[in-house]
Coordinates of C-alpha atoms and ligand atoms in Angstrom, one line a residue:
X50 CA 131.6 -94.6 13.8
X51 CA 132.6 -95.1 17.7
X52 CA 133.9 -92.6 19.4
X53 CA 137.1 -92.2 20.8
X54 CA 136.0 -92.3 24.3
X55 CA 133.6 -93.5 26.4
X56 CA 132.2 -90.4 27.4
X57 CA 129.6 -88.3 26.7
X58 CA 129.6 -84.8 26.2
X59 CA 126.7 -81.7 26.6
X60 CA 127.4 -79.2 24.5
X61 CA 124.4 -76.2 24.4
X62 CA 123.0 -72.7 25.7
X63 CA 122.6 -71.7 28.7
X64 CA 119.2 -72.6 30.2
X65 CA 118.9 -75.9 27.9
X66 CA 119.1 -78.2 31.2
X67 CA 122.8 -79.6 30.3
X68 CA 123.8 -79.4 34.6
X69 CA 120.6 -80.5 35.6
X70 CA 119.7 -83.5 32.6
X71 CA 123.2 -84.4 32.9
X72 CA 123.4 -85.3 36.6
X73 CA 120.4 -87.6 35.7
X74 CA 121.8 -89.1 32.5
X75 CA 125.1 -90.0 35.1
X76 CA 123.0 -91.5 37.6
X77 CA 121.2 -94.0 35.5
X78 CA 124.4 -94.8 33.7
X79 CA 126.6 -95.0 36.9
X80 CA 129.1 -92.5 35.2
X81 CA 130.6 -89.8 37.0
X82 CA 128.9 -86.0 36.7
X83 CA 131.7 -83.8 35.7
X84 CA 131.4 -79.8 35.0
X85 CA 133.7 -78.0 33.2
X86 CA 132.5 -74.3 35.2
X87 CA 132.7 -76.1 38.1
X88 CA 136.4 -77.5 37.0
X89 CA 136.8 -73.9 36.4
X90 CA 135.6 -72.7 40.1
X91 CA 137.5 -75.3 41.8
X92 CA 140.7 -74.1 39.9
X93 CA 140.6 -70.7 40.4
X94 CA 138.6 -70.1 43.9
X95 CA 136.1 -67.2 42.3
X96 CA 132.5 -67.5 40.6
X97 CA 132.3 -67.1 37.3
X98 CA 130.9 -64.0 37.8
X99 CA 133.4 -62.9 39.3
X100 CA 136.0 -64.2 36.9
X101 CA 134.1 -62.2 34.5
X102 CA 134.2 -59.1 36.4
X103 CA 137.6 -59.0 37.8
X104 CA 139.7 -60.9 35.1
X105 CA 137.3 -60.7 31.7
X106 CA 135.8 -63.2 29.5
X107 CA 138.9 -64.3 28.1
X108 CA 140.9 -65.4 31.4
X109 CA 137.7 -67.3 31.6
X110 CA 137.7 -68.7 28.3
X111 CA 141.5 -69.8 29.0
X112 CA 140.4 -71.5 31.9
X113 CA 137.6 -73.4 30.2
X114 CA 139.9 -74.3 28.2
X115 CA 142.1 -75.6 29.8
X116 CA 139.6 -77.4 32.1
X117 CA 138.3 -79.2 29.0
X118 CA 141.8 -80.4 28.3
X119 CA 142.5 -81.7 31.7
X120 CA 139.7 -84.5 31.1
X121 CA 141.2 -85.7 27.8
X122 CA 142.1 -89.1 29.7
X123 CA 138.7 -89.1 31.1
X124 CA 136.0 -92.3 30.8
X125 CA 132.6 -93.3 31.8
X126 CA 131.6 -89.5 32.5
X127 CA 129.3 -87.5 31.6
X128 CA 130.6 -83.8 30.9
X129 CA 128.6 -80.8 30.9
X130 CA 129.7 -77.7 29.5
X131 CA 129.3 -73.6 29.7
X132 CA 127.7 -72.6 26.7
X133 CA 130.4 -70.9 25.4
X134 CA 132.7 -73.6 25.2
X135 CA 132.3 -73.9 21.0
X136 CA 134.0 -70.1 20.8
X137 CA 137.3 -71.2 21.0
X138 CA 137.7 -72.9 17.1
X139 CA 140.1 -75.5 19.0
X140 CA 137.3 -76.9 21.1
X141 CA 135.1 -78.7 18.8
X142 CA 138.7 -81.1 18.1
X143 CA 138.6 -81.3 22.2
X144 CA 134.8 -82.7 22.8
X145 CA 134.9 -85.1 20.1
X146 CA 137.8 -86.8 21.4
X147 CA 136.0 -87.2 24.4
X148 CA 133.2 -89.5 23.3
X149 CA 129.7 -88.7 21.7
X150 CA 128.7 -85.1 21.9
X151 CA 125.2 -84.2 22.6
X152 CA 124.0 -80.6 21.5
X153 CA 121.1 -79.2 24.0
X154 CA 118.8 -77.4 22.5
X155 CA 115.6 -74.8 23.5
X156 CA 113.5 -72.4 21.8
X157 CA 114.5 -68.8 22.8
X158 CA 111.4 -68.3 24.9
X159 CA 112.2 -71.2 27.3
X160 CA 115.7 -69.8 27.8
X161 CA 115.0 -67.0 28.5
X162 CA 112.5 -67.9 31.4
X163 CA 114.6 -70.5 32.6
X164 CA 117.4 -68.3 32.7
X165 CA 115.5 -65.3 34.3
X166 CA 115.1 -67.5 37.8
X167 CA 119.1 -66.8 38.1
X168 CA 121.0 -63.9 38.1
X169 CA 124.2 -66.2 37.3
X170 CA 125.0 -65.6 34.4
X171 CA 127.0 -62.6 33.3
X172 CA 126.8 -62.4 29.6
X173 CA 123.1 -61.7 30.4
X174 CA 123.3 -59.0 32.8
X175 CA 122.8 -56.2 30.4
X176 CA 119.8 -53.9 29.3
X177 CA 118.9 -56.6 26.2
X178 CA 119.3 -60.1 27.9
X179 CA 116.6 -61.3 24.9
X180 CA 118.3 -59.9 22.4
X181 CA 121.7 -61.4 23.5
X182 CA 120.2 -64.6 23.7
X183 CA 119.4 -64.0 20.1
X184 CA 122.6 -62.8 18.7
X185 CA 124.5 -66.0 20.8
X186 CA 122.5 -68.1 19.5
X187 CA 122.6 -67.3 16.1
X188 CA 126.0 -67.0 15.8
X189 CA 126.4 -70.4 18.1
X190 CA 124.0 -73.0 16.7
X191 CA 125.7 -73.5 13.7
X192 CA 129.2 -74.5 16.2
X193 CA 127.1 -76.6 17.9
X194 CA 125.3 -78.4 15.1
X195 CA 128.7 -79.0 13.7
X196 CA 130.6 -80.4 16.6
X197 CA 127.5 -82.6 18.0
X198 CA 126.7 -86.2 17.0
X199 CA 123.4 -86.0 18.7
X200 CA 120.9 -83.1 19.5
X201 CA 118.1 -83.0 21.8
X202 CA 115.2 -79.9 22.8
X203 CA 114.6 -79.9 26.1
X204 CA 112.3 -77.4 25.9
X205 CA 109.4 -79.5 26.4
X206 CA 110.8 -82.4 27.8
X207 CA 111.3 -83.1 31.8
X208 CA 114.7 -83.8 33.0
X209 CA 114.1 -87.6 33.6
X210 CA 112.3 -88.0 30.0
X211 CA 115.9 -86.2 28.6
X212 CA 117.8 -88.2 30.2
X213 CA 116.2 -91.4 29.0
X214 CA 116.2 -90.2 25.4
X215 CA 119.9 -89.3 26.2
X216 CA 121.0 -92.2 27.7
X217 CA 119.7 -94.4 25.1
X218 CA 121.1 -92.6 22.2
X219 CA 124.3 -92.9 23.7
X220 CA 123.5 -96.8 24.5
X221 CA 123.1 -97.1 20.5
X222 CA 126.1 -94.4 19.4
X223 CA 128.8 -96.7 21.8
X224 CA 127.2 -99.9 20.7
Ligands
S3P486 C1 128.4 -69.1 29.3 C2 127.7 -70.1 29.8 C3 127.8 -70.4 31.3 C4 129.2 -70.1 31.8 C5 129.5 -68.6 31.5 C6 129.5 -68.3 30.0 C7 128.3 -68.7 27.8 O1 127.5 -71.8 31.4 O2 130.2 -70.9 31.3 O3 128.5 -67.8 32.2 O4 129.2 -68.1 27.2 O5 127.2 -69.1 27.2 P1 126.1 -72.5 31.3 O6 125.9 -72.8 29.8 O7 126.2 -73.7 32.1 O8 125.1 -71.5 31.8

């Protein structure tokens, strides 16, 4: 099946490298880098912490949203996601359209030291961030399985070797 789009998509938790594999997947396919919590940033001027804090979790979902909307005419870019993005049911419709969808995946344990180094996120900044990690996760892998054509662990993978793997799945997916 090809996809609609040339683009391709990172769908995933938190902590699964999607920013930081992605930027590297970009480079050695000459595509631009786009992020949809960045999209979100530039939109509304505040963190998403702060969107959080200030506005709630579902202005920010709105605006993820609607950030992943804007790029429906996008090509040739690689999109990372927040790891939310698969809440909203509509979604999944909205990343496949955009080209081949690549589902980011590590065990518990990495995520949780990877996302331990920053105090970014705000889902996590409760008494139990392991056992939200859990609870997300189980309720979002299914989502991602579903919407993804491709998935990838990252867990023991660096970011160049990722990248590779992702780049030439793609390669083989648009071929
Ligand atoms: C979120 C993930 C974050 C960011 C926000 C909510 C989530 O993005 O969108 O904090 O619901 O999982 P990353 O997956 O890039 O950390």
């Amino acid at each position: 099946m090809s996809p609609d789009r040339g683009n391709i998509v990172l769908i995933g938790f938190m902590g699964t490298g999607k920013s930081s594999v992605g930027r590297r997947i970009a480079a050695r396919l000459g595509y631009r880098f786009v992020d949809t919590d960045r999209l979100v940033v530039e939109e509304t001027g505040s963190s998403i912490a702060e969107l959080f804090e200030t506005k709630g979790e579902p202005f920010f979902r709105d605006r993820e949203t609607a950030a992943l909307a804007s790029l429906q005419g996008a090509d040739r870019c690689v999109i990372a996601t927040g790891g939310g993005i698969i809440d909203r049911p509509a979604n999944s419709g909205l990343l496949r359209a955009l080209g081949f969808v690549v589902w980011f995946i590590a065990s518990e344990e990495v995520i949780f030291e990877r996302v331990s180094r920053t105090a970014k996120r705000p889902l996590l900044k409760n008494d139990d961030p392991k056992g939200t990690i859990a609870r997300l996760l189980k309720r979002r892998a299914p989502i991602y399985e579903s919407t993804a054509h491709f998935k990838i662990d990252t867990s023991l993978r660096s970011h160049d070797e990722a990248a590779a793997a992702v780049a030439e799945a793609a390669r083989l997916h648009f071929q």
